[in-house]
Tab-separated table of C-alpha atoms in Angstrom:
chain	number	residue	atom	x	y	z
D	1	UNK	CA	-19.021	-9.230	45.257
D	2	UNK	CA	-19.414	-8.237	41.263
D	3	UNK	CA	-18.725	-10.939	39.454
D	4	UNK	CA	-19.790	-13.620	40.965
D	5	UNK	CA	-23.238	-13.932	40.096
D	6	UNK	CA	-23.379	-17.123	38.716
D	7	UNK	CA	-21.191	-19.039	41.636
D	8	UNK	CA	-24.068	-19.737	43.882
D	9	UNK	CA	-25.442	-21.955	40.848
D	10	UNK	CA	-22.589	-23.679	39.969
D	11	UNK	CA	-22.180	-24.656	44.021
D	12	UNK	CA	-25.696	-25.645	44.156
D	13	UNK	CA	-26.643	-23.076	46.625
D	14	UNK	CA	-29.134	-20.096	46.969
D	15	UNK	CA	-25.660	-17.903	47.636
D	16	UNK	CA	-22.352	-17.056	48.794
D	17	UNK	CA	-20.307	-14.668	50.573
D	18	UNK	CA	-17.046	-14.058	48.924
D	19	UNK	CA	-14.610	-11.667	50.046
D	20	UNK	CA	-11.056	-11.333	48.266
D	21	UNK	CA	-7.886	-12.221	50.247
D	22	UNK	CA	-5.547	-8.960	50.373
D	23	UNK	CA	-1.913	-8.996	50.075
D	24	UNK	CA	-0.867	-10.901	46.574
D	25	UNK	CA	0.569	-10.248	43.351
D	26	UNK	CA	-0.202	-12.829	41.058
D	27	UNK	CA	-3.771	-15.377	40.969
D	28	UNK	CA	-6.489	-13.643	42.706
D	29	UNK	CA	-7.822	-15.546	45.822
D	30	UNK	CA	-10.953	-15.437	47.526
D	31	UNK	CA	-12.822	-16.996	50.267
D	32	UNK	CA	-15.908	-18.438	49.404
D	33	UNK	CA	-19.028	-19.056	52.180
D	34	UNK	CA	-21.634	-21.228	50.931
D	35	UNK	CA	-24.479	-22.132	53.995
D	36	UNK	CA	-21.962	-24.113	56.526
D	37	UNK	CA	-19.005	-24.693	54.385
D	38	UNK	CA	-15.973	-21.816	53.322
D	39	UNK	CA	-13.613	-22.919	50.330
D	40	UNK	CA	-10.757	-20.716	49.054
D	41	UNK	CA	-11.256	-20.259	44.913
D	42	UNK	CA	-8.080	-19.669	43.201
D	43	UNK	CA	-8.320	-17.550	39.723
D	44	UNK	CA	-6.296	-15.559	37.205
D	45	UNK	CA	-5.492	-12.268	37.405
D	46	UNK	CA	-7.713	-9.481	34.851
D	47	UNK	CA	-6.208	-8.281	32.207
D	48	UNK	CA	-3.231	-9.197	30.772
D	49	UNK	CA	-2.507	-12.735	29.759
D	50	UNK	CA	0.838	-14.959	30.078
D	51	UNK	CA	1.808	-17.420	28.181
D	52	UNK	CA	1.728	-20.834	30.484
D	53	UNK	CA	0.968	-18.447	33.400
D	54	UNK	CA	-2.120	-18.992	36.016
D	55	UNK	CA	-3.141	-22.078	34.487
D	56	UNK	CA	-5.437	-22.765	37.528
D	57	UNK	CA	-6.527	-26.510	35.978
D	58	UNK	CA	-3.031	-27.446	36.052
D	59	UNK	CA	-2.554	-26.040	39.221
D	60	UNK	CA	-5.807	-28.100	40.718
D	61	UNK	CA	-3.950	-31.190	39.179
D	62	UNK	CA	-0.356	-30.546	40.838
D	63	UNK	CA	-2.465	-30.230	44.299
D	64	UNK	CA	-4.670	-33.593	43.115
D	65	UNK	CA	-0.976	-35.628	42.650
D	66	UNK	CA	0.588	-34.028	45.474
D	67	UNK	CA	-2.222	-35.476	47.750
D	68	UNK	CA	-1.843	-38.780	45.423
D	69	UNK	CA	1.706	-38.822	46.479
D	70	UNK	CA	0.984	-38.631	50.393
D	71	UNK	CA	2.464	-34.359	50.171
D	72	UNK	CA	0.190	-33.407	53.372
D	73	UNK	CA	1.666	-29.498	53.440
D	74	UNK	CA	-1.085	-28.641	51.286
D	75	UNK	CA	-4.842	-27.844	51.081
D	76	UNK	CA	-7.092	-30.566	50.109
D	77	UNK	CA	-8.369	-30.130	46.069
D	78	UNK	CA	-12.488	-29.858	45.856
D	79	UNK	CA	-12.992	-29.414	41.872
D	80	UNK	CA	-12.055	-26.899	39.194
D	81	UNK	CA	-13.804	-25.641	36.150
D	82	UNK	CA	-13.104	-24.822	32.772
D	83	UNK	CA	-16.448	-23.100	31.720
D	84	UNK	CA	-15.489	-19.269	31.913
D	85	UNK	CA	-18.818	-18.366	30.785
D	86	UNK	CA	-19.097	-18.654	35.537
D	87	UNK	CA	-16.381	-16.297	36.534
D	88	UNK	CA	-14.854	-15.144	33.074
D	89	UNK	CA	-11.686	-17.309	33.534
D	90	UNK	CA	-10.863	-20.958	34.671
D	91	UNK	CA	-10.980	-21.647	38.476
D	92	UNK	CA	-10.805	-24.103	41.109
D	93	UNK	CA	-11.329	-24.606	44.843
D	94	UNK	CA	-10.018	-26.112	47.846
D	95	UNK	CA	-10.168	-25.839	51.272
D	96	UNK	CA	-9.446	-23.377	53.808
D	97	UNK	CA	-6.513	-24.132	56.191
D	98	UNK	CA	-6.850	-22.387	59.322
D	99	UNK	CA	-3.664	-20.572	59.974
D	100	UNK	CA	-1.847	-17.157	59.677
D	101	UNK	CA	-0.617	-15.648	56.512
D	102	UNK	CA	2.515	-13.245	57.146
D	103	UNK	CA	3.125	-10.790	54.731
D	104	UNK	CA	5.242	-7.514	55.318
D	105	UNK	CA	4.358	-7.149	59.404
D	106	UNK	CA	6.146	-9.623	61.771
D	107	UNK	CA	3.234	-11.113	63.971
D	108	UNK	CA	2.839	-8.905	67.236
D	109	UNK	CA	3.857	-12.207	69.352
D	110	UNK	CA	6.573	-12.963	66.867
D	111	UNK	CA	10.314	-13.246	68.778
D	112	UNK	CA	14.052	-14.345	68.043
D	113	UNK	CA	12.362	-17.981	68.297
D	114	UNK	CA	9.412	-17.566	66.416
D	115	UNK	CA	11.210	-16.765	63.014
D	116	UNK	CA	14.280	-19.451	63.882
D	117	UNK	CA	11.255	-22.105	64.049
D	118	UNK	CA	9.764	-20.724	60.960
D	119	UNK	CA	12.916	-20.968	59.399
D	120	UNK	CA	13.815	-24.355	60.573
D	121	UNK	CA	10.136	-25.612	59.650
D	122	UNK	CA	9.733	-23.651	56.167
D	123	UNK	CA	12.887	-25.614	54.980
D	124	UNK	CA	12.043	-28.949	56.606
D	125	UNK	CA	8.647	-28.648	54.451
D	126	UNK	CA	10.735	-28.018	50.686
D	127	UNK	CA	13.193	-30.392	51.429
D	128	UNK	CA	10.557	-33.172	52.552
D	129	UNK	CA	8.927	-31.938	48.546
D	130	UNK	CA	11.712	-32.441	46.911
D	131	UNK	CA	12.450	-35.818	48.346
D	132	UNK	CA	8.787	-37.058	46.917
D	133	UNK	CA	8.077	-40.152	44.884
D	134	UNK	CA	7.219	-39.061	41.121
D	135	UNK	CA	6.765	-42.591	39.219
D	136	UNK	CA	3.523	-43.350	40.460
D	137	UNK	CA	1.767	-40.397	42.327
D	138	UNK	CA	1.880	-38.822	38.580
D	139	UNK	CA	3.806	-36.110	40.125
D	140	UNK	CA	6.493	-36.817	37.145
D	141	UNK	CA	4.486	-36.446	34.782
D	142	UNK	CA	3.943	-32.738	35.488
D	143	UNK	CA	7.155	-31.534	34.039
D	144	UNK	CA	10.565	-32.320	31.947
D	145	UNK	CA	13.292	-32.423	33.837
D	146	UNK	CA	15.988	-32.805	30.569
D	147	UNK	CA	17.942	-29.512	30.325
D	148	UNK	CA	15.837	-28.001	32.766
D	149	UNK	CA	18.198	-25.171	34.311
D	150	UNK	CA	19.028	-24.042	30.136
D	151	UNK	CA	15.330	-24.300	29.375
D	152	UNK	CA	14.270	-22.013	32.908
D	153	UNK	CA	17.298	-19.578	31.942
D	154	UNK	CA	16.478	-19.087	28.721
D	155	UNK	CA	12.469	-18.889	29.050
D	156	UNK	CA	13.081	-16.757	31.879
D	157	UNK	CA	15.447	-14.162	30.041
D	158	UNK	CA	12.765	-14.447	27.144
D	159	UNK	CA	9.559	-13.008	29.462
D	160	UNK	CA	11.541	-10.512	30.338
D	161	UNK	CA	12.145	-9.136	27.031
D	162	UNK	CA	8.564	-9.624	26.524
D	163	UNK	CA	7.603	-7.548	29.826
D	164	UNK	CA	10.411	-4.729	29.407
D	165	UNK	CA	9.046	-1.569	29.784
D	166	UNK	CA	12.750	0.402	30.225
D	167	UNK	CA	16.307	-0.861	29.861
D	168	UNK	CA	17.702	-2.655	32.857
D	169	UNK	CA	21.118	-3.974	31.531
D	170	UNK	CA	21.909	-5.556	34.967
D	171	UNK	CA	19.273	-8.329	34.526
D	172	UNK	CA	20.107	-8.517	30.516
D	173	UNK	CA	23.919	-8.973	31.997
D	174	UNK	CA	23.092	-11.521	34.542
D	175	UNK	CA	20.664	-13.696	32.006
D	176	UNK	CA	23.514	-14.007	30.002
D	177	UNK	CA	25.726	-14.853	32.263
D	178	UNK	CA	23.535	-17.722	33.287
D	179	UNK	CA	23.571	-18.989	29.852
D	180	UNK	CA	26.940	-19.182	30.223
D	181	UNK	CA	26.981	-21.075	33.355
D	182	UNK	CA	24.789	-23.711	33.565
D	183	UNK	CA	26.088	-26.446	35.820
D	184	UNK	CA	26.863	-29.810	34.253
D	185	UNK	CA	24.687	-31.883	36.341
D	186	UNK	CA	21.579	-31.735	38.362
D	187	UNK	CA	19.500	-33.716	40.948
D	188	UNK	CA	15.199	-34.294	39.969
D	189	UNK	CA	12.583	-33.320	42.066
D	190	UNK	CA	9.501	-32.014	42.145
D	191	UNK	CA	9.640	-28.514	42.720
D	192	UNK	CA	7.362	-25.426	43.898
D	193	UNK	CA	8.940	-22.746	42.663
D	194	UNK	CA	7.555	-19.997	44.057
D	195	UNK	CA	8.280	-21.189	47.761
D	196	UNK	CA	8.377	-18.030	50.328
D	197	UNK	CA	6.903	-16.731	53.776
D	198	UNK	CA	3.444	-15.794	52.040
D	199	UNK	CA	2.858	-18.616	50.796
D	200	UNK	CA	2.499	-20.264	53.806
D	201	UNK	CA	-0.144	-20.730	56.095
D	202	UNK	CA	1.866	-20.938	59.663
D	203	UNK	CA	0.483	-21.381	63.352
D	204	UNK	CA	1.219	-19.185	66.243
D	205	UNK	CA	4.403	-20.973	67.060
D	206	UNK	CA	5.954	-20.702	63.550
D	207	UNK	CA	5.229	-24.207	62.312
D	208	UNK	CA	3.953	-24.512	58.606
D	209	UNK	CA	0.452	-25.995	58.208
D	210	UNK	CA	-0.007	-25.978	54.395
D	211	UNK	CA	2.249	-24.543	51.035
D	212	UNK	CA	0.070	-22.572	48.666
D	213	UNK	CA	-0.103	-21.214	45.481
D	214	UNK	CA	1.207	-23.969	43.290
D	215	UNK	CA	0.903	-22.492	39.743
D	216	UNK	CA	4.712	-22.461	38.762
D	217	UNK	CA	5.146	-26.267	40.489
D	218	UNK	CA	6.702	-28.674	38.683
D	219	UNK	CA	9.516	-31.299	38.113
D	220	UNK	CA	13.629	-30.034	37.556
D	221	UNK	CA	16.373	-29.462	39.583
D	222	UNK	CA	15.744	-28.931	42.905
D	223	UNK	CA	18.658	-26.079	43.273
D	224	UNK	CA	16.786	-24.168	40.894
D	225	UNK	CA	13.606	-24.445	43.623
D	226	UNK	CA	16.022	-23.283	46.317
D	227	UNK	CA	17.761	-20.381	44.395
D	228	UNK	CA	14.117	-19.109	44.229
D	229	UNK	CA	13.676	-19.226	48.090
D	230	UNK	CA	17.040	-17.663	48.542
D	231	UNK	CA	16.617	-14.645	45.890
D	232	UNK	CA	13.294	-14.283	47.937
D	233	UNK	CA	14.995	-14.845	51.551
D	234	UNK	CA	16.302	-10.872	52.283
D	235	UNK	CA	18.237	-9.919	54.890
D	236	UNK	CA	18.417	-6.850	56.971
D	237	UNK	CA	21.447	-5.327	55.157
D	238	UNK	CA	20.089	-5.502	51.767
D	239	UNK	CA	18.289	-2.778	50.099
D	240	UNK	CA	15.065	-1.965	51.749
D	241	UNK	CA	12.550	-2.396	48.269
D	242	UNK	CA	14.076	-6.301	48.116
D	243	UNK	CA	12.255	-6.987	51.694
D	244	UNK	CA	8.743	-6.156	50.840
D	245	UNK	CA	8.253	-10.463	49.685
D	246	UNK	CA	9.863	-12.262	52.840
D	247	UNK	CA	9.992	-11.455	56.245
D	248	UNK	CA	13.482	-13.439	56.512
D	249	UNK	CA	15.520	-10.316	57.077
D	250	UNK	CA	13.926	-9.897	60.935
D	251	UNK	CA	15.908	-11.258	63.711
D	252	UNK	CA	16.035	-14.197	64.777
D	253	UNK	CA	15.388	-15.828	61.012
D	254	UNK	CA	18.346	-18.085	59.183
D	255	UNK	CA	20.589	-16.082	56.908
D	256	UNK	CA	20.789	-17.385	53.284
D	257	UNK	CA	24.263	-19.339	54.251
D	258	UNK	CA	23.017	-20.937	56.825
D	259	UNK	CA	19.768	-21.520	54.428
D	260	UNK	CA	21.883	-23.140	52.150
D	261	UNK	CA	24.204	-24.814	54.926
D	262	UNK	CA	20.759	-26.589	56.557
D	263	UNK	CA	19.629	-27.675	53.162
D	264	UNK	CA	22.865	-29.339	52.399
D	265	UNK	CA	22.891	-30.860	55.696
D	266	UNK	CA	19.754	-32.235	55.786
D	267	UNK	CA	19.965	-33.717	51.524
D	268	UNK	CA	23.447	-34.274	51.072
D	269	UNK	CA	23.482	-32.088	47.854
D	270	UNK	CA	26.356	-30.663	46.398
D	271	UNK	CA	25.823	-27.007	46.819
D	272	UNK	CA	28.855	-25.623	45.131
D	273	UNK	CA	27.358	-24.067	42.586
D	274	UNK	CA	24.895	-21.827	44.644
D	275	UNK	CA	25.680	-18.470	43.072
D	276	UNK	CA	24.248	-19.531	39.861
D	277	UNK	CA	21.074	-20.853	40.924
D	278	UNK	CA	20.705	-17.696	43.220
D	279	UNK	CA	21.385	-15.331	40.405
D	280	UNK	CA	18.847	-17.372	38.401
D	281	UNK	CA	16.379	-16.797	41.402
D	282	UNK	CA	17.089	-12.784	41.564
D	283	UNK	CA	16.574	-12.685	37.651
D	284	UNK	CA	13.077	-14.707	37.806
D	285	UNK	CA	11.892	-12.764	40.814
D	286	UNK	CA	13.038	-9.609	38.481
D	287	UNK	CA	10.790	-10.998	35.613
D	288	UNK	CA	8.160	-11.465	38.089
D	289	UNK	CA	8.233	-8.231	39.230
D	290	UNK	CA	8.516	-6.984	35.419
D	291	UNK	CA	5.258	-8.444	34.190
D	292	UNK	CA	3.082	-7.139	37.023
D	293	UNK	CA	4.559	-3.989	36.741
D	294	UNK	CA	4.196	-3.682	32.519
D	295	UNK	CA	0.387	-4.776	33.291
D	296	UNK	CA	-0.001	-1.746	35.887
D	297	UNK	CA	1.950	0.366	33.762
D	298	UNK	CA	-0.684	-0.605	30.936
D	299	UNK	CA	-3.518	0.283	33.162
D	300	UNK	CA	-4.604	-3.089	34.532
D	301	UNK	CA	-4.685	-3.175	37.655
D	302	UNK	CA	-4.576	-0.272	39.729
D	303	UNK	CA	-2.719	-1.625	43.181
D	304	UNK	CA	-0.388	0.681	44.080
D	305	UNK	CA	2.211	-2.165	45.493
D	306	UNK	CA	2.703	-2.733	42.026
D	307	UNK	CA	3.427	1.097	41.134
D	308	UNK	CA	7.430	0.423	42.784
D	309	UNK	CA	7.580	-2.679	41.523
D	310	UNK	CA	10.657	-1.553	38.506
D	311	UNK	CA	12.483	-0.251	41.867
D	312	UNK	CA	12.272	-4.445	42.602
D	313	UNK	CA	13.662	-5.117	38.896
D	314	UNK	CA	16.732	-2.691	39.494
D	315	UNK	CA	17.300	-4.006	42.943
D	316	UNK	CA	17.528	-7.436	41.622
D	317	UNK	CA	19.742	-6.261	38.881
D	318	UNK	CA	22.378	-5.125	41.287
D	319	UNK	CA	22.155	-7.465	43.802
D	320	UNK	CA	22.913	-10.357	40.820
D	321	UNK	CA	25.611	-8.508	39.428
D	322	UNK	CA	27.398	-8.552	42.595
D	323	UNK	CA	26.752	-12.278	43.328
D	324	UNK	CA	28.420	-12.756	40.430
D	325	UNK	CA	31.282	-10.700	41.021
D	326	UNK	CA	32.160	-11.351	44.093
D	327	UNK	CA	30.513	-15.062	44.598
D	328	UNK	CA	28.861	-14.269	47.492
D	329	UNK	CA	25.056	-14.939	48.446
């Protein structure tokens, strides 16, 4: 594959086989044969660069003081690099987890059962995260948790300005209105942020084997983590361009109440305050959405996913406006 000429030096072999992993929106991922072994290299998109955004060093760390902190839902960190004068941007590799990856087709031996274990496990694996030791795996040392749900509002409101490429007053209208509300206290974990059906690698019977793609992980309020699963976590009577990230909407699958309601079960959180951190979630998945969409619309990447991805934004918009108005999730 072009590109990666200079891998099979850096590896120490005569050469590789790489071939790309289809399906997501954000880091690129590849696997990676070299003679007997197959790692899975992680790097930044082309094109376009974020602020703070696919940091793939950082991301090698979170996975280095997740194993620290005895976090096995996660694939074992080999080594990263810096020198982009080897791939043209930072990168890192780990190992493959054998598994399956579901994206926008249910599994053909996927039932009723198969999505209510997925569910069941899914949560069991974020709530067992955010219940992790952060003193001395390091883990705490990989974010600030002070003012965290003002500093996420704000920073998130601010990329979308940044990414706007047509007015969407819904979102503009929801970010304010979580500056507005930001609840008076908070719980401290550490967090993945990004934590949905794809980025899990699952076995046959619905069971998660490993949590990837780690980039936005780090330490805050553990509501905010959840609000991001939720805004993610479609069901079948919401509009159809919201279920193209999550199979959750399929039968059989919790719905977001009874998300919440296991959560709260199983932490003893107070969950009161659920419609703002799921409005928060629709309005980050909206910026998201936003910034791949500005860098297709600006010719980098050429994926046609990402040509409907404003459709996503406006979707969002709606769906947050009426969370708010009505309270419901």
């Amino acid at each position: 594959m072009e590109g990666f000429e200079k891998l099979p030096a850096y590896l120490g072999v005569p050469s590789v086989e790489v071939t790309a992993f289809p399906g997501g929106f954000s880091n690129l991922t590849y696997q990676v044969c070299a003679g007997e072994e197959t790692y899975v290299l992680r790097r930044p998109p082309h094109g376009l660069k974020i602020a703070k955004a696919h940091d793939m060093i950082r991301e090698f760390r979170v996975l280095q003081a997740l194993e620290k902190a005895g976090y096995t839902k996660m694939p074992h960190p080999i080594s990263a690099c810096e020198d982009e004068s080897i791939l043209g941007a930072p990168f890192f590799l780990m190992e493959k987890v054998d598994g399956m990856i579901i994206r926008n087709r249910p599994p053909a031996e996927a039932t009723g059962a198969f999505f209510r274990q997925l569910s069941t496990s899914a949560l069991d694996v974020l709530i067992n995260l955010h219940s992790l030791e952060l003193s001395d795996s390091g883990l705490g040392a990989l974010g600030k948790p002070e003012g965290y749900a003002f500093r996420q509002a704000q920073g998130w409101a601010e990329r979308f300005q940044k990414a706007k490429t047509s007015e969407v007053t819904s979102i503009e209208e929801a970010f304010q209105w979580l500056l507005s509300a930001i609840p008076s206290s908070s719980d401290v974990a550490f967090i993945h942020n990004d934590f949905k059906y794809d980025n899990l690698v699952i076995t046959t019977t619905g069971e998660v084997q490993a949590v990837l793609d780690w980039e936005m992980a780090t330490v805050g309020d553990p509501l905010m983590d959840l609000g991001t699963t939720l805004a993610y976590w479609a069901e079948a009577e919401d509009e159809d361009i919201l279920k193209m990230f999550n199979l959750s909407y399929v039968q059989g699958n919790f719905s977001r109440r009874e998300v919440i309601d296991y959560y709260a079960s199983k932490t003893g959180r107070n969950v009161s305050e659920m419609v703002f951190y799921y409005v928060f979630g629709l309005c980050k998945v909206a910026t998201i959405a936003q910034q791949i969409y500005q860098r297709f619309s600006l010719g980098y990447s050429k994926d046609p996913r990402f040509s409907v991805l404003h459709q996503v934004v406006e979707a969002a918009g709606r769906k947050a406006i009426a969370s708010i108005q009505t309270g419901n999730i």
